[in-house]
CSV table of C-alpha atoms and ligand atoms in Angstrom, one decimal:
chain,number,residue,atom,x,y,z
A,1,UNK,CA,111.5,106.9,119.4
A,2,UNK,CA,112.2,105.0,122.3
A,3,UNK,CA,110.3,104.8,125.6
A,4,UNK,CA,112.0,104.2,129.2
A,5,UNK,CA,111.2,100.7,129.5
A,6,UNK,CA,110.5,97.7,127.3
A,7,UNK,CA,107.7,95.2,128.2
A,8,UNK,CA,110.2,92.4,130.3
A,9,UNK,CA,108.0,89.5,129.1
A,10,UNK,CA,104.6,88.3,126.8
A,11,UNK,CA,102.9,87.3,129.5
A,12,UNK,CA,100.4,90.2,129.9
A,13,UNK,CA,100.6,91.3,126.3
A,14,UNK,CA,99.3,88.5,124.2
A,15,UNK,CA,100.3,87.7,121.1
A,16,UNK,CA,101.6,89.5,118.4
A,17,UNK,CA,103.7,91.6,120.1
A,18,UNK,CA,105.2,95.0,118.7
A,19,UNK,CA,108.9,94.7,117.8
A,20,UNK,CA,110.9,97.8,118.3
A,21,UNK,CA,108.9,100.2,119.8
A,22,UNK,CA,109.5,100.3,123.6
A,23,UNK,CA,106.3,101.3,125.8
A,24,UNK,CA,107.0,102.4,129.4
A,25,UNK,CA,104.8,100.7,131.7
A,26,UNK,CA,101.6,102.8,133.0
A,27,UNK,CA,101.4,104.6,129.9
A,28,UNK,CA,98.3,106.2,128.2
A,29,UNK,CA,98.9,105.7,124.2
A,30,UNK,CA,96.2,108.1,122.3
A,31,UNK,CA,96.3,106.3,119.1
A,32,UNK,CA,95.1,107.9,115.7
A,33,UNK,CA,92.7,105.7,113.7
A,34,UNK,CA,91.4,105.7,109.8
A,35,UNK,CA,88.8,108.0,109.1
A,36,UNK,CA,87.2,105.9,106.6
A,37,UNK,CA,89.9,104.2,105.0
A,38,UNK,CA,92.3,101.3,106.5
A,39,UNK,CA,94.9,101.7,104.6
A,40,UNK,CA,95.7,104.7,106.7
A,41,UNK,CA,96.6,103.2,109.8
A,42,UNK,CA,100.0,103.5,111.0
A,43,UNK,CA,102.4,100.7,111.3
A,44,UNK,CA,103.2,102.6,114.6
A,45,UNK,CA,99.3,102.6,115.5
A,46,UNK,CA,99.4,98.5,114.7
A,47,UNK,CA,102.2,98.0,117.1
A,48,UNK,CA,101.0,100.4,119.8
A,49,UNK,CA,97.4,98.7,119.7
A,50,UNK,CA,99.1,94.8,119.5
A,51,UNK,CA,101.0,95.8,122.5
A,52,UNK,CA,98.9,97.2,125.1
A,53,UNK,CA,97.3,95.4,127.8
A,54,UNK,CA,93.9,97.2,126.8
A,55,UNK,CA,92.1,99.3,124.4
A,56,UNK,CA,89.8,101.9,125.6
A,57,UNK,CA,87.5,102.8,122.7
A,58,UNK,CA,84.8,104.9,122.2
A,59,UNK,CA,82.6,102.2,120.6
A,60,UNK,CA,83.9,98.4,121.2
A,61,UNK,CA,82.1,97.1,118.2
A,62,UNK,CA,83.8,100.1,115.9
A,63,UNK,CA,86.9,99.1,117.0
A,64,UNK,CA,87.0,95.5,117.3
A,65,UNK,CA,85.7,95.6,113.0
A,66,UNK,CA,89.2,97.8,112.9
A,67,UNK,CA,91.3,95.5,115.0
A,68,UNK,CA,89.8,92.0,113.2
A,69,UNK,CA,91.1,93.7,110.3
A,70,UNK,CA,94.7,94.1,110.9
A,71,UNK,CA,94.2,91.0,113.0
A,72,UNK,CA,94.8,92.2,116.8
A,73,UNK,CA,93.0,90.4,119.6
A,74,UNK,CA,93.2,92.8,122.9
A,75,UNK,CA,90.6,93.2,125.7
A,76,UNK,CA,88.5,96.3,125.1
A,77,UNK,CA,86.7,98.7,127.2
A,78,UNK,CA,84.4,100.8,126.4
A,79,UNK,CA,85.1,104.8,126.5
A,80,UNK,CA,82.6,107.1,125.6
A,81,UNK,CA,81.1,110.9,126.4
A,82,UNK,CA,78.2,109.1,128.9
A,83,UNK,CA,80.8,106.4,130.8
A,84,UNK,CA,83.6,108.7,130.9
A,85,UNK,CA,83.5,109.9,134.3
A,86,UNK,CA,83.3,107.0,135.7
A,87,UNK,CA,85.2,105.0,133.4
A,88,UNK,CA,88.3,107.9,134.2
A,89,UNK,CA,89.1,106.4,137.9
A,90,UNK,CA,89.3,103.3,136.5
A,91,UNK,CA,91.4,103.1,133.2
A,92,UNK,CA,93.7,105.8,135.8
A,93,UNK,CA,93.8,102.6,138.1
A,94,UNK,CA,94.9,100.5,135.9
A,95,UNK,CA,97.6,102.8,134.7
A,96,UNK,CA,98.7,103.0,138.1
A,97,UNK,CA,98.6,99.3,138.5
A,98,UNK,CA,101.6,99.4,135.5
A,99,UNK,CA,98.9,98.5,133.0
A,100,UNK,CA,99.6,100.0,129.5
A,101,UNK,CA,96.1,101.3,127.1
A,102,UNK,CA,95.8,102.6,124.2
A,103,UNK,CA,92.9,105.5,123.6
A,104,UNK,CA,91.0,104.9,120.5
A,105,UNK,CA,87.6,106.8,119.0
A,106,UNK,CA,85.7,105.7,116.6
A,107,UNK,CA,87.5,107.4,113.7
A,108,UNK,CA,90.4,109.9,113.6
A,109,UNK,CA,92.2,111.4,116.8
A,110,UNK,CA,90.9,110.9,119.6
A,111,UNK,CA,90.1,113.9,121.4
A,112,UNK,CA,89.0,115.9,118.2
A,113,UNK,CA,85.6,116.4,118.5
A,114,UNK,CA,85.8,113.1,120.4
A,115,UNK,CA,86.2,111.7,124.0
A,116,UNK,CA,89.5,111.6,125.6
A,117,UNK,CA,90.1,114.8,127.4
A,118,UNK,CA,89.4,114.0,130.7
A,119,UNK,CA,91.3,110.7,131.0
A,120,UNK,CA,94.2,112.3,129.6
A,121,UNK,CA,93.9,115.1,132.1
A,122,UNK,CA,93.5,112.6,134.4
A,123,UNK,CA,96.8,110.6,133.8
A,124,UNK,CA,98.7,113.7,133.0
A,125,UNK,CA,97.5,115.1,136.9
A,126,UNK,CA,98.7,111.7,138.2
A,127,UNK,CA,102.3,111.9,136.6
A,128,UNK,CA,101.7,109.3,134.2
A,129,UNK,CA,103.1,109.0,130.8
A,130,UNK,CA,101.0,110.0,128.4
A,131,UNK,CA,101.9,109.6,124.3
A,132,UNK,CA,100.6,110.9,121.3
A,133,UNK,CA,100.4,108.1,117.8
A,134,UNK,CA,99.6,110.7,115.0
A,135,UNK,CA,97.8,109.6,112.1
A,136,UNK,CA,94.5,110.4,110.6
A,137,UNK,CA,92.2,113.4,111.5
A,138,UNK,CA,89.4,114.6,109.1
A,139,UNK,CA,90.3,118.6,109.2
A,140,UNK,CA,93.2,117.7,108.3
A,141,UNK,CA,93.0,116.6,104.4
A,142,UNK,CA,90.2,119.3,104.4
A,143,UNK,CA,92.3,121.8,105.2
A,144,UNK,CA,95.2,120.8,102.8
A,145,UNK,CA,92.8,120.4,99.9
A,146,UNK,CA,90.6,123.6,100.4
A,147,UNK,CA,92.8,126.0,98.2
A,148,UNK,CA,92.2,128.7,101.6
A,149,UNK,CA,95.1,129.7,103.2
A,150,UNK,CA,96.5,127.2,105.3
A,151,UNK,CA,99.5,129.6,107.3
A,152,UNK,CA,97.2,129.7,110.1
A,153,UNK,CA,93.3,128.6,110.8
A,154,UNK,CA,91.0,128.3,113.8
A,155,UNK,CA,89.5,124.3,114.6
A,156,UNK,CA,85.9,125.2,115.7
A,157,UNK,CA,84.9,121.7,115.7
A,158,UNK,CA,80.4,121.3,115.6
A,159,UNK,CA,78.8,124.6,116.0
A,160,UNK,CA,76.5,124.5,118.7
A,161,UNK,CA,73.1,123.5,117.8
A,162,UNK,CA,71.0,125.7,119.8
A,163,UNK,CA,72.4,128.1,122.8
A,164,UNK,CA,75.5,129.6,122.0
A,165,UNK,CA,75.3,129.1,118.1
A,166,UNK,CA,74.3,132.6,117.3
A,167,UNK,CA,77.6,133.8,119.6
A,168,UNK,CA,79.5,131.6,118.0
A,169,UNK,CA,78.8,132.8,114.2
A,170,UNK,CA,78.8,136.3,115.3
A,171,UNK,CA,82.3,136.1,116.6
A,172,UNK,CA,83.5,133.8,113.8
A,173,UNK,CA,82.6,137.3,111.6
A,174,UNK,CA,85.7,139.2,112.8
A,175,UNK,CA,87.9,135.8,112.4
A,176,UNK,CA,90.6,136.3,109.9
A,177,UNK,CA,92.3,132.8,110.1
A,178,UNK,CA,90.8,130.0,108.1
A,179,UNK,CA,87.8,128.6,109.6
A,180,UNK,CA,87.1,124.7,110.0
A,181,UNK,CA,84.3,123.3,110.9
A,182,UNK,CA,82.9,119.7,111.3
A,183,UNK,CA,79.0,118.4,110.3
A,184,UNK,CA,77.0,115.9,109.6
A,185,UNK,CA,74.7,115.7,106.7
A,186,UNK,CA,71.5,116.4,108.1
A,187,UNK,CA,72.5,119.5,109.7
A,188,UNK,CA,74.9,120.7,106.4
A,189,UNK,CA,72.1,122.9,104.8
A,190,UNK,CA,71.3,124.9,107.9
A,191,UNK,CA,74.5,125.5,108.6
A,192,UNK,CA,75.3,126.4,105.4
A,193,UNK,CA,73.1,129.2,105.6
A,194,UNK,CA,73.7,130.3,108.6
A,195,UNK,CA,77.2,131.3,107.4
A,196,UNK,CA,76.0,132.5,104.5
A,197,UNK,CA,73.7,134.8,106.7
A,198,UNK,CA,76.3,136.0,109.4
A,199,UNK,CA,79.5,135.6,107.4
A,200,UNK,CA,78.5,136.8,104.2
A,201,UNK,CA,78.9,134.8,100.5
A,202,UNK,CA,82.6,133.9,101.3
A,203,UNK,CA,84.7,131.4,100.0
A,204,UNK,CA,84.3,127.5,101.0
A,205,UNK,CA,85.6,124.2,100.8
A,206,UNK,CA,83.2,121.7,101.9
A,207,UNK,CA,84.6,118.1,101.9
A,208,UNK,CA,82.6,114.9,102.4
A,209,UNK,CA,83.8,111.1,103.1
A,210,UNK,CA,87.3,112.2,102.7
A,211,UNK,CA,89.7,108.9,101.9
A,212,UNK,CA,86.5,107.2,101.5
A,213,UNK,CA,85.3,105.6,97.6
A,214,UNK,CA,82.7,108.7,97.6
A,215,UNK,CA,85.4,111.1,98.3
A,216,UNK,CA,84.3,114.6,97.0
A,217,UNK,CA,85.5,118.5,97.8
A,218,UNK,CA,83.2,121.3,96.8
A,219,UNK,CA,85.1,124.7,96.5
A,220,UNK,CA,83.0,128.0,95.6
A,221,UNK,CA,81.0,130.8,97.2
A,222,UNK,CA,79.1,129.9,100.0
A,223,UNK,CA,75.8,130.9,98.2
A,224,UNK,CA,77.1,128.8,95.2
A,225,UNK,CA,77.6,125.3,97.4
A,226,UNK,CA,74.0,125.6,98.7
A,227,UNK,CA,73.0,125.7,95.3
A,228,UNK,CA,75.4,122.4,94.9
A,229,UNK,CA,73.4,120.5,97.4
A,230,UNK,CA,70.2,121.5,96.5
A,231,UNK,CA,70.7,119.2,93.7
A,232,UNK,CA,72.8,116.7,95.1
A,233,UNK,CA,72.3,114.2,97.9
A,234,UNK,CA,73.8,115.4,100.7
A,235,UNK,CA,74.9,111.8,102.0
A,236,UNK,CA,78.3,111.4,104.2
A,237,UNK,CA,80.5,113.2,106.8
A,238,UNK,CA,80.9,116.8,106.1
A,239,UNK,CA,84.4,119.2,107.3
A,240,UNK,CA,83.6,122.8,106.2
A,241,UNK,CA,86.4,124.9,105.7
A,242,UNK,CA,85.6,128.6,105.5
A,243,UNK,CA,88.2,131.7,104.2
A,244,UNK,CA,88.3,134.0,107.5
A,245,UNK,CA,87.5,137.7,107.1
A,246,UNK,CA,89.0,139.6,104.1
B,301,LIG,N1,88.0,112.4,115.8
B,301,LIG,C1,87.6,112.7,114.4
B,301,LIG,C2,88.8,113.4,113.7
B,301,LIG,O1,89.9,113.3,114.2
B,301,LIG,O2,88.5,114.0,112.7
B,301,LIG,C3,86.3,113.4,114.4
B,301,LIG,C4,85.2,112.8,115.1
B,301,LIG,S1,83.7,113.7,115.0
B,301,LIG,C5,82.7,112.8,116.1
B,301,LIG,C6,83.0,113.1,113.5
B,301,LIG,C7,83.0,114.3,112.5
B,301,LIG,O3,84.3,114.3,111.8
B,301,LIG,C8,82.0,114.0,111.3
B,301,LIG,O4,80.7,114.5,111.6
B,301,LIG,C9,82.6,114.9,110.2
B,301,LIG,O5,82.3,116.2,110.4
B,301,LIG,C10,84.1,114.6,110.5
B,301,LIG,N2,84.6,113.5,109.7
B,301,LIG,C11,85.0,112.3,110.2
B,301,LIG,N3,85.4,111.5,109.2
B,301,LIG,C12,85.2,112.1,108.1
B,301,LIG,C13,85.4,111.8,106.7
B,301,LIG,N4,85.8,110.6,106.3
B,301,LIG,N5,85.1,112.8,105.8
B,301,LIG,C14,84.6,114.0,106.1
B,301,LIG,N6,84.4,114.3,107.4
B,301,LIG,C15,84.7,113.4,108.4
């Protein structure tokens, strides 16, 4: 792929700098991270993020552990649900200034279940060249290694917590794609009832740490994976992926 422009000179880029790829100036680069496991970063994702002028990333300290790694020094600002109102007019400066950033979270795509939407709004409303690095993304794998139908599924992200999570479930009934769903572990067994209760005792696929050392995907009636984790530690990041109606 090649982009309009190449960067004329080093001078605001730092050192190493990408070979190849060709990054027009004043553009927003969302760039996919590992979700647990380095080894899944994208060479593409190493060039973008030792080319830019900045990082934005949803937690600097996350990110600079993942950039010592592949050994990429860049200035980082931080990007996050609480700054990113304010943070918006200012990375959207910069881009307008011919300053090119990369978009990081603190795992996976960013924007999925993540911060990012409004800066990329942002740059998109301002003309400004906006690109997409795939890579990792935890529904994903969890998806591919459910055994549900994959031909077509809905991306519901968290379920609410408290308003709105009883709509939610109720019109998740009538769904007939597969259903994916992210949680975290303290919050697993409720919801695993709950979709017992308002879904009935379907079939699920409930992946934890996935491309992580503790890697494990528990397939079965929903009744029969709450009777999984009643005698198991329910430890790690949880995607739930749910067969749709009939
Ligand atoms: N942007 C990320 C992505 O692209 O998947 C998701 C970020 S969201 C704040 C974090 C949630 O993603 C976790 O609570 C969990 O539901 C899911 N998740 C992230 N990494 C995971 C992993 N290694 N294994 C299982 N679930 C994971």
């Amino acid at each position: 792929m090649k982009y309009d422009a190449q960067f004329s000179t080093g001078a605001r880029l730092g050192t190493p700098r990408a070979s190849g790829e060709e990054i027009r100036r004043g553009t927003l680069c969302i760039v996919s991270t590992p979700i647990g496991n380095l080894d899944d970063i994208t060479l593409r994702a190493i060039k973008i993020l030792s080319s830019v002028d900045l990082i934005a990333a949803e937690d600097t300290r996350t990110t600079k552990i993942l950039l010592n790694h592949f050994h990429i020094q860049k200035p980082l600002v931080s990007y996050f649900s609480y700054n990113e109102a304010r943070r918006t007019p200012e990375l959207i400066d910069k881009l307008k200034d011919g300053c090119t950033i990369a978009l990081v979270s603190d795992a996976g795509t960013p924007g999925i279940s993540d911060p990012s939407y409004r800066v990329i709004r942002a740059a998109l409303d301002e003309k400004l060249p906006v690109v997409a690095i795939p890579g990792p993304s935890a529904f994903l794998p969890a998806l591919i290694s459910s055994g549900l139908p994959m031909d077509r599924f809905i991306f519901e992200g968290f379920l609410p917590v408290k308003k709105g999570r009883k709509t939610v479930l109720e019109k998740l009934r009538s769904e007939e794609r597969t259903i994916i769903l992210y949680e975290s572990p303290h919050r697993l067994p409720r919801t695993l009832h709950d979709l017992l209760e308002t879904l009935g005792d379907r079939q699920i696929s409930v992946s934890r740490e996935l491309t992580k050392k503790f890697e494990e995907t528990v397939r079965g009636s929903i009744s029969s994976v709450i009777l999984h984790f009643t005698t198991h530690t329910i430890r790690g990041e949880f995607v739930l992926v749910v067969a749709g109606a009939g």
